Short mmCIF file of C-alpha atoms in Angstrom, two decimals:
data_model
loop_
_atom_site.label_atom_id
_atom_site.label_comp_id
_atom_site.label_asym_id
_atom_site.label_seq_id
_atom_site.Cartn_x
_atom_site.Cartn_y
_atom_site.Cartn_z
CA MET N 1 -28.30 88.53 -86.12
CA THR N 2 -27.60 87.72 -89.80
CA PHE N 3 -26.25 84.69 -91.11
CA GLU N 4 -22.73 85.50 -93.53
CA LEU N 5 -21.41 82.26 -94.76
CA THR N 6 -18.96 80.80 -97.78
CA VAL N 7 -18.53 76.60 -97.23
CA SER N 8 -17.71 74.64 -99.93
CA ALA N 9 -17.88 71.32 -99.10
CA ARG N 10 -16.29 67.66 -101.16
CA ILE N 11 -19.59 65.39 -101.56
CA PRO N 12 -18.13 61.68 -102.24
CA ARG N 13 -20.45 60.57 -104.93
CA PRO N 14 -20.38 61.80 -106.64
CA ALA N 15 -16.78 63.60 -106.43
CA PHE N 16 -18.10 67.05 -106.91
CA ASP N 17 -17.85 70.12 -105.14
CA VAL N 18 -20.28 72.46 -103.69
CA VAL N 19 -19.87 76.42 -103.10
CA VAL N 20 -22.14 79.18 -101.06
CA GLU N 21 -22.80 81.93 -101.03
CA LEU N 22 -24.97 83.62 -98.90
CA LYS N 23 -26.67 85.88 -96.29
CA ALA N 24 -29.63 85.79 -94.95
CA ASP N 25 -31.00 87.96 -92.79
CA PRO N 26 -32.60 87.66 -89.33
CA GLY N 27 -36.36 86.71 -89.46
CA SER N 28 -36.27 86.19 -93.39
CA VAL N 29 -36.64 82.78 -94.64
CA LEU N 30 -33.99 82.22 -97.96
CA ALA N 31 -34.33 79.13 -99.10
CA VAL N 32 -32.28 76.53 -101.10
CA VAL N 33 -33.24 75.43 -103.94
CA GLY N 34 -31.81 72.32 -106.49
CA PRO N 35 -31.79 69.64 -108.96
CA ASN N 36 -31.68 66.79 -106.87
CA GLY N 37 -27.99 65.85 -106.55
CA ALA N 38 -27.14 69.44 -106.21
CA GLY N 39 -25.50 68.94 -102.74
CA LYS N 40 -28.70 71.46 -100.97
CA SER N 41 -28.09 69.00 -98.78
CA SER N 42 -24.59 68.39 -98.09
CA ALA N 43 -24.61 72.58 -97.94
CA ILE N 44 -27.03 71.92 -95.06
CA ALA N 45 -24.55 69.57 -93.34
CA ALA N 46 -21.89 71.72 -93.81
CA ILE N 47 -23.43 74.96 -92.54
CA ALA N 48 -24.41 72.24 -89.65
CA GLY N 49 -21.77 71.42 -88.88
CA PHE N 50 -22.12 67.18 -89.17
CA THR N 51 -19.77 66.96 -92.32
CA GLU N 52 -16.17 68.94 -93.40
CA SER N 53 -15.98 72.24 -94.98
CA HIS N 54 -13.91 75.03 -95.77
CA GLY N 55 -14.94 78.54 -95.76
CA THR N 56 -16.23 80.49 -92.99
CA ILE N 57 -20.17 80.48 -91.46
CA ARG N 58 -20.63 83.92 -90.02
CA LEU N 59 -24.38 84.38 -87.54
CA GLY N 60 -23.87 87.73 -86.43
CA ASP N 61 -19.98 89.12 -85.47
CA LYS N 62 -19.16 85.44 -84.79
CA ASP N 63 -17.88 82.64 -87.15
CA LEU N 64 -18.65 79.12 -86.34
CA ALA N 65 -16.34 76.91 -88.77
CA GLY N 66 -14.21 75.89 -86.59
CA LEU N 67 -16.32 74.72 -84.00
CA PRO N 68 -18.30 71.14 -83.21
CA ALA N 69 -21.66 71.00 -84.36
CA ASP N 70 -23.23 71.29 -80.33
CA GLN N 71 -21.65 74.58 -79.82
CA ARG N 72 -22.70 75.93 -83.23
CA ARG N 73 -26.71 77.03 -81.52
CA ILE N 74 -28.27 76.52 -85.03
CA GLY N 75 -31.15 74.65 -85.27
CA VAL N 76 -32.51 72.27 -87.47
CA MET N 77 -35.14 70.43 -89.08
CA PHE N 78 -34.76 66.85 -91.35
CA GLN N 79 -36.53 65.87 -93.81
CA ASP N 80 -37.63 62.56 -92.04
CA LEU N 81 -37.56 64.30 -88.46
CA LEU N 82 -35.29 62.41 -86.82
CA LEU N 83 -36.58 62.42 -84.11
CA PHE N 84 -35.47 60.38 -80.27
CA PRO N 85 -37.54 57.03 -80.73
CA HIS N 86 -36.64 56.59 -77.61
CA LEU N 87 -37.97 59.34 -75.77
CA THR N 88 -41.80 61.10 -75.74
CA VAL N 89 -42.67 63.99 -77.67
CA ARG N 90 -42.01 66.00 -73.87
CA GLU N 91 -38.56 64.82 -73.76
CA ASN N 92 -38.30 65.83 -77.19
CA VAL N 93 -38.40 68.88 -76.77
CA ALA N 94 -37.25 68.80 -73.71
CA PHE N 95 -33.32 67.48 -74.98
CA SER N 96 -31.41 70.70 -75.12
CA ALA N 97 -32.79 71.59 -72.33
CA LYS N 98 -31.68 68.23 -70.69
CA VAL N 99 -27.61 68.36 -72.46
CA ARG N 100 -27.69 72.32 -70.89
CA GLY N 101 -26.87 70.95 -67.74
CA GLY N 102 -29.84 70.17 -65.30
CA ARG N 103 -31.83 66.75 -64.74
CA TRP N 104 -34.95 65.65 -66.65
CA SER N 105 -37.16 66.76 -64.03
CA ALA N 106 -36.47 69.23 -65.00
CA ALA N 107 -36.41 69.79 -68.49
CA ARG N 108 -39.39 68.09 -68.61
CA ARG N 109 -40.76 71.05 -67.46
CA SER N 110 -38.69 73.44 -69.14
CA ALA N 111 -41.21 71.69 -72.28
CA ASP N 112 -44.80 73.75 -70.97
CA PRO N 113 -45.09 76.49 -73.04
CA TRP N 114 -43.49 74.85 -76.33
CA LEU N 115 -46.30 72.36 -76.07
CA SER N 116 -49.27 74.60 -75.31
CA ARG N 117 -47.65 76.67 -78.73
CA PHE N 118 -47.78 74.32 -80.13
CA GLY N 119 -51.06 72.71 -78.85
CA MET N 120 -48.62 69.45 -78.33
CA ALA N 121 -50.05 69.55 -74.54
CA ASP N 122 -52.58 66.59 -75.00
CA LEU N 123 -49.70 64.04 -77.63
CA ALA N 124 -46.89 65.48 -74.60
CA GLU N 125 -46.81 60.80 -72.64
CA ARG N 126 -47.07 59.99 -76.15
CA TYR N 127 -44.32 58.40 -78.27
CA PRO N 128 -42.54 59.36 -81.94
CA SER N 129 -44.07 56.07 -83.66
CA ALA N 130 -47.95 56.74 -82.11
CA LEU N 131 -47.47 60.48 -84.09
CA SER N 132 -48.71 61.52 -87.49
CA GLY N 133 -46.49 63.13 -89.80
CA GLY N 134 -48.02 66.51 -88.93
CA GLN N 135 -47.75 66.24 -85.72
CA ALA N 136 -44.58 64.84 -85.94
CA GLN N 137 -43.00 67.19 -88.22
CA ARG N 138 -44.52 70.19 -85.26
CA VAL N 139 -42.96 67.77 -82.33
CA ALA N 140 -39.92 68.39 -84.97
CA LEU N 141 -40.28 71.93 -85.11
CA ALA N 142 -41.05 72.29 -81.77
CA ARG N 143 -37.70 70.46 -81.14
CA ALA N 144 -35.62 72.94 -82.96
CA LEU N 145 -37.35 75.83 -81.95
CA ALA N 146 -36.66 74.82 -78.13
CA SER N 147 -33.52 75.12 -78.72
CA GLU N 148 -33.07 78.73 -79.10
CA PRO N 149 -30.98 78.25 -81.26
CA LYS N 150 -29.55 81.58 -83.53
CA ALA N 151 -30.02 79.91 -87.13
CA LEU N 152 -32.37 77.54 -88.16
CA LEU N 153 -31.83 75.49 -91.19
CA LEU N 154 -35.48 73.09 -92.58
CA ASP N 155 -34.51 70.38 -95.52
CA GLU N 156 -36.75 69.48 -97.17
CA PRO N 157 -39.40 70.40 -93.80
CA LEU N 158 -42.14 68.69 -95.88
CA ALA N 159 -41.72 66.25 -98.01
CA ALA N 160 -41.95 63.28 -95.91
CA LEU N 161 -46.15 63.90 -95.94
CA ASP N 162 -48.84 62.78 -97.04
CA VAL N 163 -49.80 65.55 -100.21
CA GLU N 164 -53.49 66.33 -98.13
CA PHE N 165 -51.51 67.46 -95.34
CA ARG N 166 -49.17 69.49 -96.57
CA ASP N 167 -50.74 72.84 -97.44
CA GLU N 168 -52.80 72.51 -93.90
CA VAL N 169 -48.74 71.81 -92.36
CA ARG N 170 -47.35 74.13 -94.27
CA ALA N 171 -49.87 77.32 -93.62
CA ASP N 172 -48.41 76.33 -90.06
CA LEU N 173 -44.98 76.27 -90.19
CA GLY N 174 -44.84 79.33 -92.21
CA LEU N 175 -46.62 81.78 -88.85
CA ARG N 176 -43.92 80.27 -86.89
CA LEU N 177 -41.37 80.79 -89.19
CA ARG N 178 -42.54 84.37 -88.55
CA GLN N 179 -42.56 84.28 -85.04
CA PHE N 180 -38.37 82.91 -85.95
CA ALA N 181 -35.88 86.22 -84.66
CA GLY N 182 -33.36 84.70 -86.28
CA PRO N 183 -32.31 83.60 -89.95
CA THR N 184 -34.10 80.94 -91.55
CA ILE N 185 -32.39 78.27 -94.34
CA LEU N 186 -34.94 75.96 -96.13
CA VAL N 187 -34.23 73.17 -98.62
CA THR N 188 -36.72 71.80 -101.58
CA HIS N 189 -38.06 70.84 -103.79
CA ASP N 190 -41.12 72.05 -104.11
CA ARG N 191 -42.16 75.32 -105.45
CA GLU N 192 -45.12 75.71 -103.77
CA ASP N 193 -42.88 76.49 -99.89
CA VAL N 194 -40.60 78.75 -101.65
CA GLU N 195 -44.03 80.50 -102.40
CA VAL N 196 -45.65 80.62 -98.99
CA LEU N 197 -42.83 80.12 -96.71
CA ALA N 198 -39.28 81.75 -97.98
CA ASP N 199 -37.94 85.50 -98.53
CA GLU N 200 -35.72 85.07 -101.35
CA VAL N 201 -34.72 82.60 -103.50
CA ILE N 202 -30.65 80.29 -105.19
CA VAL N 203 -30.69 78.19 -107.04
CA LEU N 204 -27.91 75.69 -106.71
CA GLU N 205 -27.14 73.00 -109.61
CA ALA N 206 -23.95 70.97 -109.86
CA GLY N 207 -22.63 72.36 -106.74
CA ARG N 208 -22.49 75.85 -107.14
CA ILE N 209 -25.31 79.22 -107.67
CA THR N 210 -27.07 79.62 -110.69
CA GLN N 211 -29.47 82.86 -109.57
CA ARG N 212 -30.32 84.49 -106.38
CA GLY N 213 -33.75 86.91 -106.03
CA SER N 214 -36.67 86.97 -105.62
CA LEU N 215 -38.89 83.92 -106.86
CA ALA N 216 -41.09 86.32 -108.75
CA ASP N 217 -37.29 87.62 -111.02
CA LEU N 218 -35.69 83.81 -111.03
CA ALA N 219 -39.36 83.48 -113.15
CA ARG N 220 -39.43 86.50 -115.18
CA ASN N 221 -35.70 85.89 -115.85
CA PRO N 222 -34.85 82.44 -115.28
CA ALA N 223 -31.31 81.74 -115.72
CA THR N 224 -30.89 78.08 -116.77
CA ALA N 225 -33.41 76.27 -117.97
CA TRP N 226 -34.18 74.05 -114.53
CA ILE N 227 -34.84 77.98 -113.26
CA ALA N 228 -37.00 78.09 -116.17
CA ARG N 229 -39.32 74.47 -115.30
CA PHE N 230 -39.36 74.87 -111.97
CA THR N 231 -41.17 78.43 -112.48
CA GLY N 232 -43.43 76.79 -114.15
CA ALA N 233 -44.45 77.17 -117.93
CA GLN N 234 -44.27 80.19 -118.05
CA GLY N 235 -41.27 81.38 -118.33
CA ARG N 236 -39.71 79.13 -120.08
CA ARG N 237 -39.51 80.12 -123.80
CA ASP N 238 -38.40 83.20 -122.65
CA ALA N 239 -35.15 81.86 -120.69
CA ASP N 240 -35.00 79.09 -123.76
CA ASP N 241 -34.26 82.30 -125.91
CA VAL N 242 -32.10 84.08 -123.21
CA ARG N 243 -29.61 80.81 -122.80
CA TYR N 244 -29.44 79.29 -125.75
CA GLY N 245 -32.00 82.07 -128.77
CA MET B 1 -51.68 18.15 -108.74
CA GLN B 2 -49.88 21.38 -108.20
CA ALA B 3 -47.32 21.39 -105.44
CA SER B 4 -46.75 25.03 -103.71
CA ARG B 5 -43.16 24.07 -103.88
CA PRO B 6 -41.08 21.52 -106.08
CA ARG B 7 -40.73 18.02 -103.81
CA GLU B 8 -37.57 17.28 -102.27
CA ARG B 9 -35.90 13.91 -103.82
CA ARG B 10 -35.54 12.21 -100.54
CA GLN B 11 -31.03 11.75 -99.65
CA PRO B 12 -30.62 8.58 -97.65
CA VAL B 13 -26.84 8.84 -97.18
CA ILE B 14 -27.73 13.10 -96.02
CA LEU B 15 -30.60 12.18 -94.18
CA ALA B 16 -28.74 9.20 -92.80
CA LEU B 17 -25.22 12.09 -91.39
CA GLY B 18 -27.92 14.62 -90.02
CA VAL B 19 -29.78 12.43 -87.86
CA ILE B 20 -26.14 11.31 -86.26
CA GLY B 21 -25.31 14.42 -86.25
CA LEU B 22 -27.95 15.72 -84.41
CA ALA B 23 -27.37 12.72 -82.22
CA LEU B 24 -24.29 13.80 -81.30
CA LEU B 25 -25.40 17.12 -79.82
CA VAL B 26 -28.21 16.26 -77.63
CA LEU B 27 -27.42 12.71 -76.60
CA PRO B 28 -24.71 13.34 -74.44
CA LEU B 29 -27.08 16.11 -73.03
CA LEU B 30 -30.28 13.40 -72.98
CA GLY B 31 -27.72 11.22 -71.44
CA LEU B 32 -26.85 13.67 -68.62
CA ILE B 33 -30.44 14.95 -68.23
CA LEU B 34 -31.42 10.85 -67.62
CA ARG B 35 -28.88 9.86 -65.40
CA ALA B 36 -28.61 12.39 -62.89
CA PRO B 37 -29.25 11.58 -58.83
CA TRP B 38 -32.77 13.00 -59.39
CA GLY B 39 -33.25 11.97 -55.26
CA GLN B 40 -30.68 12.84 -54.13
CA LEU B 41 -30.62 15.94 -55.62
CA GLY B 42 -32.05 18.61 -53.35
CA GLU B 43 -29.70 16.85 -50.52
CA LEU B 44 -26.53 17.75 -53.23
CA PHE B 45 -27.60 21.36 -54.51
CA VAL B 46 -27.71 23.13 -50.54
CA ARG B 47 -23.87 20.77 -50.26
CA GLN B 48 -21.47 23.35 -48.96
CA GLU B 49 -19.50 22.52 -51.76
CA VAL B 50 -21.58 23.06 -54.15
CA LEU B 51 -22.85 26.28 -52.85
CA GLN B 52 -19.58 27.67 -52.83
CA ALA B 53 -18.79 27.27 -56.75
CA LEU B 54 -22.30 28.41 -57.85
CA GLY B 55 -22.55 31.68 -55.13
CA LEU B 56 -19.07 32.11 -57.00
CA SER B 57 -19.76 31.23 -60.38
CA LEU B 58 -23.00 33.40 -60.54
CA LEU B 59 -20.73 36.93 -58.54
CA THR B 60 -17.77 36.01 -61.30
CA ALA B 61 -19.35 36.02 -63.87
CA THR B 62 -21.69 39.57 -63.25
CA LEU B 63 -18.59 41.43 -62.60
CA SER B 64 -17.12 40.22 -65.77
CA THR B 65 -20.74 40.63 -67.86
CA GLY B 66 -20.06 44.76 -65.47
CA LEU B 67 -16.43 44.66 -66.44
CA SER B 68 -17.38 43.76 -70.52
CA LEU B 69 -20.28 46.08 -70.72
CA ILE B 70 -18.04 49.71 -69.77
CA LEU B 71 -14.84 48.72 -71.10
CA GLY B 72 -16.73 46.81 -74.42
CA ILE B 73 -19.55 49.38 -75.75
CA PRO B 74 -16.87 52.06 -75.95
CA LEU B 75 -14.92 49.28 -77.85
CA ALA B 76 -17.92 48.42 -80.02
CA VAL B 77 -18.47 52.02 -80.23
CA LEU B 78 -14.67 52.78 -81.65
CA LEU B 79 -15.42 49.75 -84.30
CA SER B 80 -18.24 50.63 -85.74
CA HIS B 81 -16.07 53.76 -86.17
CA SER B 82 -12.94 52.94 -87.70
CA VAL B 83 -15.84 51.65 -90.36
CA HIS B 84 -13.41 55.14 -92.22
CA TRP B 85 -10.25 54.45 -91.00
CA LYS B 86 -6.90 53.37 -93.01
CA VAL B 87 -7.35 49.42 -94.22
CA LEU B 88 -5.30 48.14 -92.33
CA PRO B 89 -5.44 49.25 -89.11
CA ARG B 90 -9.15 48.46 -89.42
CA ARG B 91 -9.07 44.71 -89.40
CA LEU B 92 -6.02 44.59 -86.62
CA LEU B 93 -8.24 45.83 -84.41
CA ARG B 94 -10.64 43.27 -85.97
CA ALA B 95 -8.75 40.78 -86.33
CA ALA B 96 -7.76 41.62 -81.95
CA ILE B 97 -11.55 41.58 -81.34
CA THR B 98 -11.53 38.18 -82.33
CA ILE B 99 -8.35 36.05 -81.21
CA PRO B 100 -10.17 34.98 -78.27
CA LEU B 101 -12.67 33.86 -79.66
CA VAL B 102 -11.07 32.13 -81.75
CA LEU B 103 -7.75 31.63 -79.45
CA PRO B 104 -7.91 27.79 -77.12
CA PRO B 105 -8.81 29.44 -73.74
CA VAL B 106 -6.08 27.50 -72.11
CA VAL B 107 -3.15 29.59 -74.60
CA GLY B 108 -5.55 33.34 -72.97
CA GLY B 109 -4.55 32.45 -69.34
CA ILE B 110 -1.45 31.56 -69.43
CA ALA B 111 -0.36 34.77 -71.36
CA LEU B 112 -2.23 36.42 -68.83
CA LEU B 113 -0.20 34.48 -66.75
CA LEU B 114 3.09 35.91 -68.59
CA LEU B 115 1.71 39.62 -68.57
CA LEU B 116 -0.32 39.48 -64.57
CA GLY B 117 2.31 37.28 -63.15
CA ARG B 118 4.88 37.07 -60.06
CA ARG B 119 7.70 37.78 -62.89
CA GLY B 120 5.21 39.01 -65.66
CA ILE B 121 5.61 41.66 -67.74
CA LEU B 122 3.13 44.01 -66.05
CA GLY B 123 2.99 42.08 -63.29
CA GLN B 124 6.73 42.37 -61.43
CA TRP B 125 5.47 45.95 -61.39
CA LEU B 126 2.74 44.85 -59.76
CA THR B 127 4.22 43.04 -56.55
CA GLN B 128 5.91 45.35 -56.26
CA VAL B 129 3.36 47.92 -54.96
CA GLY B 130 2.09 44.68 -53.49
CA ILE B 131 -0.96 44.21 -55.78
CA THR B 132 -1.11 40.48 -56.97
CA ILE B 133 -3.44 39.09 -59.38
CA PRO B 134 -2.81 35.50 -60.03
CA PHE B 135 -4.11 33.47 -57.75
CA THR B 136 -7.74 35.55 -56.55
CA THR B 137 -11.04 35.92 -57.95
CA GLY B 138 -10.45 39.17 -59.30
CA ALA B 139 -7.59 37.00 -61.25
CA VAL B 140 -11.29 34.83 -63.14
CA VAL B 141 -13.47 38.22 -63.53
CA LEU B 142 -10.48 39.44 -65.99
CA ALA B 143 -10.02 35.44 -67.17
CA GLN B 144 -13.79 35.36 -68.03
CA THR B 145 -13.74 39.42 -68.94
CA PHE B 146 -10.97 38.12 -72.28
CA VAL B 147 -12.82 36.01 -73.72
CA ALA B 148 -16.67 36.74 -72.80
CA MET B 149 -15.95 40.31 -73.92
CA PRO B 150 -15.60 39.21 -77.46
CA PHE B 151 -18.73 38.43 -77.47
CA LEU B 152 -20.56 42.22 -76.40
CA VAL B 153 -18.79 44.08 -78.62
CA PHE B 154 -19.99 42.02 -81.95
CA ALA B 155 -23.37 41.99 -80.22
CA VAL B 156 -22.90 45.59 -79.41
CA GLU B 157 -20.94 46.54 -82.50
CA GLY B 158 -23.89 44.49 -84.62
CA ALA B 159 -27.27 46.83 -83.02
CA LEU B 160 -24.74 50.02 -84.09
CA ARG B 161 -24.93 49.35 -87.50
CA SER B 162 -28.13 48.32 -87.47
CA ALA B 163 -29.68 51.91 -85.54
CA ASP B 164 -30.08 54.87 -87.40
CA ARG B 165 -26.95 56.75 -87.01
CA ARG B 166 -28.15 60.13 -87.81
CA SER B 167 -29.89 60.05 -84.08
CA GLU B 168 -26.68 61.47 -82.57
CA LEU B 169 -27.23 64.49 -85.89
CA ALA B 170 -30.07 66.20 -84.25
CA ALA B 171 -28.67 64.89 -80.57
CA ALA B 172 -25.42 67.39 -82.12
CA SER B 173 -27.22 69.63 -83.85
CA LEU B 174 -29.46 70.59 -80.05
CA GLY B 175 -26.37 70.93 -78.08
CA ALA B 176 -25.67 67.17 -77.03
CA SER B 177 -21.29 66.36 -76.76
CA PRO B 178 -20.58 63.17 -77.46
CA TRP B 179 -20.44 61.36 -74.26
CA GLN B 180 -23.89 63.15 -74.54
CA ILE B 181 -25.10 62.04 -77.40
CA PHE B 182 -23.60 58.74 -76.33
CA ARG B 183 -25.32 58.22 -72.82
CA LEU B 184 -28.46 60.31 -73.96
CA VAL B 185 -29.27 58.45 -77.92
CA THR B 186 -26.55 55.38 -78.43
CA VAL B 187 -27.06 53.62 -75.84
CA PRO B 188 -30.93 53.96 -75.81
CA LEU B 189 -30.89 53.18 -79.22
CA THR B 190 -28.85 50.24 -78.64
CA ALA B 191 -30.26 48.56 -75.60
CA PRO B 192 -31.58 45.71 -77.10
CA GLY B 193 -28.35 44.18 -78.57
CA ILE B 194 -26.09 46.07 -75.50
CA ALA B 195 -29.25 42.82 -73.09
CA ALA B 196 -28.45 39.89 -75.56
CA GLY B 197 -24.29 40.89 -76.01
CA ALA B 198 -24.40 40.49 -72.15
CA VAL B 199 -26.51 37.80 -72.05
CA LEU B 200 -23.67 35.80 -73.55
CA CYS B 201 -21.85 37.74 -72.55
CA PHE B 202 -22.92 35.75 -68.93
CA ALA B 203 -23.36 32.59 -69.91
CA ARG B 204 -19.26 32.82 -72.47
CA ALA B 205 -18.42 34.07 -68.43
CA LEU B 206 -19.97 31.29 -66.66
CA GLY B 207 -18.86 28.36 -68.12
CA GLU B 208 -15.39 29.48 -68.77
CA PHE B 209 -12.62 26.60 -68.00
CA GLY B 210 -9.26 26.39 -69.37
CA ALA B 211 -8.83 30.82 -68.73
CA THR B 212 -8.98 30.72 -65.20
CA ILE B 213 -8.28 27.32 -64.14
CA THR B 214 -4.99 28.18 -65.35
CA PHE B 215 -5.09 31.86 -64.54
CA ALA B 216 -6.46 31.71 -61.43
CA GLY B 217 -6.35 28.20 -60.27
CA SER B 218 -8.34 26.38 -58.83
CA PHE B 219 -8.98 27.53 -54.62
CA PRO B 220 -12.53 26.74 -53.27
CA GLY B 221 -14.52 29.41 -52.35
CA VAL B 222 -11.48 31.81 -53.16
CA THR B 223 -11.67 31.04 -57.61
CA ARG B 224 -13.18 27.35 -57.87
CA THR B 225 -16.17 28.24 -60.14
CA LEU B 226 -18.67 25.73 -60.90
CA PRO B 227 -17.43 23.97 -64.03
CA ILE B 228 -13.80 24.11 -61.97
CA ALA B 229 -15.50 22.56 -59.45
CA SER B 230 -17.57 20.29 -61.28
CA TYR B 231 -14.85 18.56 -63.60
CA LEU B 232 -13.00 18.19 -60.51
CA ALA B 233 -15.77 16.40 -59.26
CA MET B 234 -15.74 13.98 -61.66
CA ASN B 235 -13.11 11.75 -60.95
CA SER B 236 -14.42 12.09 -57.07
CA ASP B 237 -17.57 12.15 -56.27
CA PRO B 238 -19.60 12.02 -59.96
CA ASP B 239 -22.97 12.60 -58.53
CA THR B 240 -21.77 15.95 -57.76
CA ALA B 241 -20.08 16.61 -60.63
CA ILE B 242 -23.42 15.06 -62.28
CA ALA B 243 -25.58 17.76 -60.01
CA LEU B 244 -23.76 20.98 -61.09
CA ALA B 245 -23.42 19.85 -64.69
CA LEU B 246 -27.46 19.82 -64.55
CA VAL B 247 -27.23 23.67 -62.72
CA LEU B 248 -24.54 25.27 -65.94
CA LEU B 249 -26.84 22.97 -68.10
CA ALA B 250 -30.19 25.22 -66.78
CA VAL B 251 -27.54 28.01 -67.53
CA SER B 252 -27.42 28.11 -70.78
CA LEU B 253 -30.72 26.73 -71.43
CA GLY B 254 -32.36 29.82 -69.69
CA VAL B 255 -30.25 32.33 -71.38
CA LEU B 256 -31.52 30.32 -75.34
CA LEU B 257 -34.60 31.66 -73.78
CA ALA B 258 -33.25 34.98 -72.99
CA LEU B 259 -32.15 35.18 -76.58
CA ARG B 260 -34.99 33.71 -78.78
CA ASP B 261 -36.19 36.08 -80.59
CA ARG B 262 -33.07 37.52 -81.14
CA TRP B 263 -30.97 34.98 -82.02
CA LEU B 264 -32.25 32.17 -83.48
CA PRO B 265 -33.48 32.23 -86.91
CA GLY B 266 -37.71 31.35 -87.76
CA THR B 267 -38.51 32.30 -84.56
CA ALA B 268 -38.85 36.32 -84.88
#
């Protein structure tokens, strides 16, 4: 199912509109990058249905724009994960099964395949406060995938991790994302994330998309000074030449 | 020699007034404990009027705490959402919940009577269908809920404000409806605040006097709660009154113990 959307959402402070238009194919990962305060997280919140927005959000042939967040079937992984602190790992993963109807006992059992697939069977009865950063990150991803979403939104999924673990967790995340059949939108400020995880990139600056393409395209021909800096010193002078030269 | 903090200058007037203030708070309770007929307490406590009042008080305070939980938690959620409202309705809502806290309870009792009494605005309709509320045990519960629920609402609102509400967004993205979010995420996350609010609410309900005697009267076994029984006994049988008062004091101390980690600064 292709994810195709045009959303505009208003950011309160400083007040400006974020306008995002993007298309993400099934099984692909589209990275959204940009400077702090460019509206990346606001775009995610609008797509997930957490905030008011205008425009269309098409997933396959369904328009999600009018639906509340709980009916969009979009899995979200938050920067600070937001695991439920009062539930065990197993219950966190089982939460979507629980709210789909049924008892906790049945929902808990339905979490088993996810726990073993993510190598977390021995962590099942722990509470989130007793997990390492990498473990918590895996629980958050398992919880999102267990809800059988049609699309995934990842908001800075590795930002909360210590640098020394980030490479390992990123590689693991990459493997899991490759097994996910739907489109994924990944918000990040880390070039490494884009390189390892993403098929395509869009750049958001001050609420507007300034460039889209592969990371290599962006590096070769950066449209703005920020993109030149982001993709590496290599393209920087060329970019300045193109823009201001 | 360097002191770790500046030495306080002695302020004899402030010290004296402070000590008198403390004495005003502590001495009456000390007097109650000293004058208590300790030798006869065992016998006083098993008297029918004492047991009846105690049983009725525990029953009504429990029911009004339950009613406050059922109605007060959603009201606290509403109050915490009101930060997004316009200024006037937001202030009106907060004021409406605060009024019972500052209102003399007797006024609350009169107001309840005017609403639900036989000729009251709603009461006259209820009377026609055979429902009479005033001067029943139900009236005691309503009077207690009126004065006690705001304590619970404000305690829960405080807990809602400090909990990370974004967990609710995570729950929504996992397919939880607003009601499921409330039940499975919001309530458990604010459980400590709810518990503290319920204890405060129970304590206030147990001590309720003015609204109860006005709206529910003083019928033994029906509406004569501990505070009312204690007040009435003061004229005829001071020893029983003291025994009843001791029971209420013991419950209050229990509440203080239950809340010490949450509400008394410096002990956490």
